[in-house]
């Protein structure tokens, strides 16, 4: 049984590692913290795997666990005093190009959104359909559409 669980976990990580890391990166102030969040997510996935009943797809479950891990991190961070590293600009690879600069600005804008809005926009950017986004965050597909319109408007206003 333990070997089956280990194999199941390894397959899940192989399939979802990019998704896990990209979500963690959007919630973290830098790559080192994203790495820590990804590791914490993996621990949470391992601990939760025996309890996963399959009511949703494994992809949806991984999103939920990753988002919950990142949101819990943010809650803890807000309770701690600011350290000197806060406020350091995050640099993404290939920032010298126009697309790299645009990606950096979008990343900063998304990070300034509230947690719930950030989760929704990240899922949408991943190309998930509204019904799956709704399953992950616990709202209806129609509510997802409404939230996305409002989030995109917020992001546009940040551009000005």
PDB file of C-alpha atoms in Angstrom:
ATOM      1  CA  UNK A   1       0.000   0.000   0.000  1.00  0.00           C
ATOM      2  CA  UNK A   2       2.791   2.451   0.928  1.00  0.00           C
ATOM      3  CA  UNK A   3       4.534   1.817  -2.377  1.00  0.00           C
ATOM      4  CA  UNK A   4       1.325   2.521  -4.312  1.00  0.00           C
ATOM      5  CA  UNK A   5       0.922   5.792  -2.424  1.00  0.00           C
ATOM      6  CA  UNK A   6       4.515   6.744  -3.172  1.00  0.00           C
ATOM      7  CA  UNK A   7       4.095   5.980  -6.870  1.00  0.00           C
ATOM      8  CA  UNK A   8       0.816   7.903  -6.944  1.00  0.00           C
ATOM      9  CA  UNK A   9       2.504  10.889  -5.290  1.00  0.00           C
ATOM     10  CA  UNK A  10       5.462  10.814  -7.682  1.00  0.00           C
ATOM     11  CA  UNK A  11       3.137  10.708 -10.701  1.00  0.00           C
ATOM     12  CA  UNK A  12       1.074  13.573  -9.305  1.00  0.00           C
ATOM     13  CA  UNK A  13       4.176  15.696  -8.745  1.00  0.00           C
ATOM     14  CA  UNK A  14       5.483  14.951 -12.249  1.00  0.00           C
ATOM     15  CA  UNK A  15       2.169  16.065 -13.772  1.00  0.00           C
ATOM     16  CA  UNK A  16       1.587  19.131 -11.610  1.00  0.00           C
ATOM     17  CA  UNK A  17       5.023  20.500 -10.672  1.00  0.00           C
ATOM     18  CA  UNK A  18       4.825  23.368 -13.166  1.00  0.00           C
ATOM     19  CA  UNK A  19       1.407  24.391 -11.934  1.00  0.00           C
ATOM     20  CA  UNK A  20       2.467  24.191  -8.291  1.00  0.00           C
ATOM     21  CA  UNK A  21       5.545  26.315  -8.877  1.00  0.00           C
ATOM     22  CA  UNK A  22       3.809  28.947 -10.982  1.00  0.00           C
ATOM     23  CA  UNK A  23       1.151  29.477  -8.301  1.00  0.00           C
ATOM     24  CA  UNK A  24       3.794  29.652  -5.573  1.00  0.00           C
ATOM     25  CA  UNK A  25       5.801  32.141  -7.604  1.00  0.00           C
ATOM     26  CA  UNK A  26       2.801  34.464  -7.865  1.00  0.00           C
ATOM     27  CA  UNK A  27       2.306  34.447  -4.105  1.00  0.00           C
ATOM     28  CA  UNK A  28       5.968  34.748  -3.134  1.00  0.00           C
ATOM     29  CA  UNK A  29       8.064  37.914  -3.102  1.00  0.00           C
ATOM     30  CA  UNK A  30      11.031  36.096  -4.683  1.00  0.00           C
ATOM     31  CA  UNK A  31      12.125  32.764  -6.140  1.00  0.00           C
ATOM     32  CA  UNK A  32      13.652  31.515  -2.885  1.00  0.00           C
ATOM     33  CA  UNK A  33      10.323  31.956  -1.093  1.00  0.00           C
ATOM     34  CA  UNK A  34       8.508  30.349  -4.040  1.00  0.00           C
ATOM     35  CA  UNK A  35      10.799  27.342  -3.649  1.00  0.00           C
ATOM     36  CA  UNK A  36       9.925  27.176   0.059  1.00  0.00           C
ATOM     37  CA  UNK A  37       6.213  27.430  -0.706  1.00  0.00           C
ATOM     38  CA  UNK A  38       6.493  24.709  -3.337  1.00  0.00           C
ATOM     39  CA  UNK A  39       8.226  22.438  -0.818  1.00  0.00           C
ATOM     40  CA  UNK A  40       5.557  23.158   1.774  1.00  0.00           C
ATOM     41  CA  UNK A  41       2.901  22.407  -0.839  1.00  0.00           C
ATOM     42  CA  UNK A  42       4.533  19.063  -1.605  1.00  0.00           C
ATOM     43  CA  UNK A  43       4.496  18.182   2.091  1.00  0.00           C
ATOM     44  CA  UNK A  44       0.812  19.121   2.283  1.00  0.00           C
ATOM     45  CA  UNK A  45       0.049  17.056  -0.819  1.00  0.00           C
ATOM     46  CA  UNK A  46       1.859  14.050   0.628  1.00  0.00           C
ATOM     47  CA  UNK A  47       0.027  14.356   3.929  1.00  0.00           C
ATOM     48  CA  UNK A  48      -3.320  14.864   2.211  1.00  0.00           C
ATOM     49  CA  UNK A  49      -3.007  12.198  -0.461  1.00  0.00           C
ATOM     50  CA  UNK A  50      -4.286   9.312   1.703  1.00  0.00           C
ATOM     51  CA  UNK A  51      -7.404  11.407   2.465  1.00  0.00           C
ATOM     52  CA  UNK A  52      -8.024  12.427  -1.160  1.00  0.00           C
ATOM     53  CA  UNK A  53     -11.343  10.815  -2.084  1.00  0.00           C
ATOM     54  CA  UNK A  54     -11.435  11.755  -5.737  1.00  0.00           C
ATOM     55  CA  UNK A  55     -14.570  13.913  -5.457  1.00  0.00           C
ATOM     56  CA  UNK A  56     -12.798  16.329  -7.800  1.00  0.00           C
ATOM     57  CA  UNK A  57     -10.018  15.762 -10.307  1.00  0.00           C
ATOM     58  CA  UNK A  58      -6.495  15.430  -8.944  1.00  0.00           C
ATOM     59  CA  UNK A  59      -5.635  18.609 -10.882  1.00  0.00           C
ATOM     60  CA  UNK A  60      -8.353  20.553  -9.036  1.00  0.00           C
ATOM     61  CA  UNK A  61      -7.239  19.092  -5.708  1.00  0.00           C
ATOM     62  CA  UNK A  62      -3.603  20.105  -6.329  1.00  0.00           C
ATOM     63  CA  UNK A  63      -4.725  23.655  -7.122  1.00  0.00           C
ATOM     64  CA  UNK A  64      -6.714  23.810  -3.891  1.00  0.00           C
ATOM     65  CA  UNK A  65      -3.867  22.509  -1.764  1.00  0.00           C
ATOM     66  CA  UNK A  66      -1.373  24.852  -3.423  1.00  0.00           C
ATOM     67  CA  UNK A  67      -3.623  27.889  -3.063  1.00  0.00           C
ATOM     68  CA  UNK A  68      -4.401  27.052   0.567  1.00  0.00           C
ATOM     69  CA  UNK A  69      -0.694  26.646   1.306  1.00  0.00           C
ATOM     70  CA  UNK A  70       0.091  30.015  -0.283  1.00  0.00           C
ATOM     71  CA  UNK A  71      -2.804  31.762   1.448  1.00  0.00           C
ATOM     72  CA  UNK A  72      -1.765  30.327   4.809  1.00  0.00           C
ATOM     73  CA  UNK A  73       1.750  31.628   4.168  1.00  0.00           C
ATOM     74  CA  UNK A  74       0.374  35.107   3.472  1.00  0.00           C
ATOM     75  CA  UNK A  75      -1.659  35.071   6.686  1.00  0.00           C
ATOM     76  CA  UNK A  76       1.421  34.117   8.687  1.00  0.00           C
ATOM     77  CA  UNK A  77       3.489  36.750   6.893  1.00  0.00           C
ATOM     78  CA  UNK A  78       0.997  39.500   7.740  1.00  0.00           C
ATOM     79  CA  UNK A  79       1.225  38.626  11.431  1.00  0.00           C
ATOM     80  CA  UNK A  80       5.026  38.885  11.399  1.00  0.00           C
ATOM     81  CA  UNK A  81       6.882  42.205  11.494  1.00  0.00           C
ATOM     82  CA  UNK A  82       8.316  43.350   8.172  1.00  0.00           C
ATOM     83  CA  UNK A  83      11.925  42.497   7.596  1.00  0.00           C
ATOM     84  CA  UNK A  84      14.475  44.417   5.573  1.00  0.00           C
ATOM     85  CA  UNK A  85      14.014  42.210   2.499  1.00  0.00           C
ATOM     86  CA  UNK A  86      10.459  43.448   1.940  1.00  0.00           C
ATOM     87  CA  UNK A  87      10.174  45.915  -0.873  1.00  0.00           C
ATOM     88  CA  UNK A  88      13.004  44.429  -2.923  1.00  0.00           C
ATOM     89  CA  UNK A  89      12.000  44.354  -6.558  1.00  0.00           C
ATOM     90  CA  UNK A  90      11.416  40.893  -7.972  1.00  0.00           C
ATOM     91  CA  UNK A  91      13.348  40.278 -11.158  1.00  0.00           C
ATOM     92  CA  UNK A  92      12.182  37.703 -13.623  1.00  0.00           C
ATOM     93  CA  UNK A  93      14.358  36.080 -16.267  1.00  0.00           C
ATOM     94  CA  UNK A  94      15.038  37.946 -19.497  1.00  0.00           C
ATOM     95  CA  UNK A  95      13.851  41.239 -18.077  1.00  0.00           C
ATOM     96  CA  UNK A  96      15.837  43.140 -20.685  1.00  0.00           C
ATOM     97  CA  UNK A  97      13.292  42.317 -23.381  1.00  0.00           C
ATOM     98  CA  UNK A  98       9.974  44.101 -23.712  1.00  0.00           C
ATOM     99  CA  UNK A  99       8.079  40.886 -23.001  1.00  0.00           C
ATOM    100  CA  UNK A 100      10.196  40.283 -19.888  1.00  0.00           C
ATOM    101  CA  UNK A 101       9.436  43.783 -18.625  1.00  0.00           C
ATOM    102  CA  UNK A 102       5.732  43.312 -19.363  1.00  0.00           C
ATOM    103  CA  UNK A 103       5.742  40.004 -17.511  1.00  0.00           C
ATOM    104  CA  UNK A 104       7.442  41.637 -14.517  1.00  0.00           C
ATOM    105  CA  UNK A 105       4.863  44.444 -14.411  1.00  0.00           C
ATOM    106  CA  UNK A 106       1.968  41.982 -14.730  1.00  0.00           C
ATOM    107  CA  UNK A 107       3.483  39.867 -11.954  1.00  0.00           C
ATOM    108  CA  UNK A 108       3.685  42.924  -9.678  1.00  0.00           C
ATOM    109  CA  UNK A 109       0.112  43.930 -10.437  1.00  0.00           C
ATOM    110  CA  UNK A 110      -1.211  40.436  -9.802  1.00  0.00           C
ATOM    111  CA  UNK A 111       0.702  40.290  -6.512  1.00  0.00           C
ATOM    112  CA  UNK A 112      -1.023  43.494  -5.403  1.00  0.00           C
ATOM    113  CA  UNK A 113      -4.486  41.938  -5.803  1.00  0.00           C
ATOM    114  CA  UNK A 114      -6.319  40.446  -2.841  1.00  0.00           C
ATOM    115  CA  UNK A 115      -5.677  36.732  -2.291  1.00  0.00           C
ATOM    116  CA  UNK A 116      -9.019  35.559  -3.670  1.00  0.00           C
ATOM    117  CA  UNK A 117      -8.741  37.691  -6.818  1.00  0.00           C
ATOM    118  CA  UNK A 118      -5.134  36.597  -7.276  1.00  0.00           C
ATOM    119  CA  UNK A 119      -6.169  32.953  -7.113  1.00  0.00           C
ATOM    120  CA  UNK A 120      -8.922  33.446  -9.681  1.00  0.00           C
ATOM    121  CA  UNK A 121      -6.752  35.337 -12.165  1.00  0.00           C
ATOM    122  CA  UNK A 122      -3.943  32.784 -11.838  1.00  0.00           C
ATOM    123  CA  UNK A 123      -6.325  29.933 -12.569  1.00  0.00           C
ATOM    124  CA  UNK A 124      -7.727  31.841 -15.544  1.00  0.00           C
ATOM    125  CA  UNK A 125      -4.207  32.548 -16.840  1.00  0.00           C
ATOM    126  CA  UNK A 126      -3.531  28.816 -16.603  1.00  0.00           C
ATOM    127  CA  UNK A 127      -6.389  28.355 -19.088  1.00  0.00           C
ATOM    128  CA  UNK A 128      -8.804  26.590 -16.771  1.00  0.00           C
ATOM    129  CA  UNK A 129     -12.511  26.727 -17.639  1.00  0.00           C
ATOM    130  CA  UNK A 130     -14.830  28.732 -15.385  1.00  0.00           C
ATOM    131  CA  UNK A 131     -16.472  25.630 -13.921  1.00  0.00           C
ATOM    132  CA  UNK A 132     -13.129  24.211 -12.790  1.00  0.00           C
ATOM    133  CA  UNK A 133     -12.028  27.570 -11.386  1.00  0.00           C
ATOM    134  CA  UNK A 134     -15.324  27.678  -9.491  1.00  0.00           C
ATOM    135  CA  UNK A 135     -14.745  24.176  -8.109  1.00  0.00           C
ATOM    136  CA  UNK A 136     -11.284  25.148  -6.901  1.00  0.00           C
ATOM    137  CA  UNK A 137     -12.219  28.413  -5.197  1.00  0.00           C
ATOM    138  CA  UNK A 138     -15.749  27.453  -4.151  1.00  0.00           C
ATOM    139  CA  UNK A 139     -17.950  29.760  -6.248  1.00  0.00           C
ATOM    140  CA  UNK A 140     -20.254  29.284  -9.244  1.00  0.00           C
ATOM    141  CA  UNK A 141     -18.961  29.558 -12.822  1.00  0.00           C
ATOM    142  CA  UNK A 142     -21.107  32.685 -13.287  1.00  0.00           C
ATOM    143  CA  UNK A 143     -19.502  34.260 -10.226  1.00  0.00           C
ATOM    144  CA  UNK A 144     -16.089  33.422 -11.708  1.00  0.00           C
ATOM    145  CA  UNK A 145     -16.994  35.339 -14.865  1.00  0.00           C
ATOM    146  CA  UNK A 146     -18.156  38.361 -12.888  1.00  0.00           C
ATOM    147  CA  UNK A 147     -15.036  38.320 -10.704  1.00  0.00           C
ATOM    148  CA  UNK A 148     -12.771  38.060 -13.748  1.00  0.00           C
ATOM    149  CA  UNK A 149     -14.364  41.113 -15.361  1.00  0.00           C
ATOM    150  CA  UNK A 150     -13.798  43.085 -12.154  1.00  0.00           C
ATOM    151  CA  UNK A 151     -10.246  41.797 -11.741  1.00  0.00           C
ATOM    152  CA  UNK A 152      -9.313  42.702 -15.306  1.00  0.00           C
ATOM    153  CA  UNK A 153     -10.723  46.197 -14.725  1.00  0.00           C
ATOM    154  CA  UNK A 154      -8.585  46.538 -11.576  1.00  0.00           C
ATOM    155  CA  UNK A 155      -5.509  45.432 -13.510  1.00  0.00           C
ATOM    156  CA  UNK A 156      -6.237  47.934 -16.304  1.00  0.00           C
ATOM    157  CA  UNK A 157      -6.617  50.761 -13.776  1.00  0.00           C
ATOM    158  CA  UNK A 158      -3.226  49.869 -12.299  1.00  0.00           C
ATOM    159  CA  UNK A 159      -1.778  50.479 -15.759  1.00  0.00           C
ATOM    160  CA  UNK A 160      -2.794  54.151 -15.630  1.00  0.00           C
TER     161      UNK A 160
END
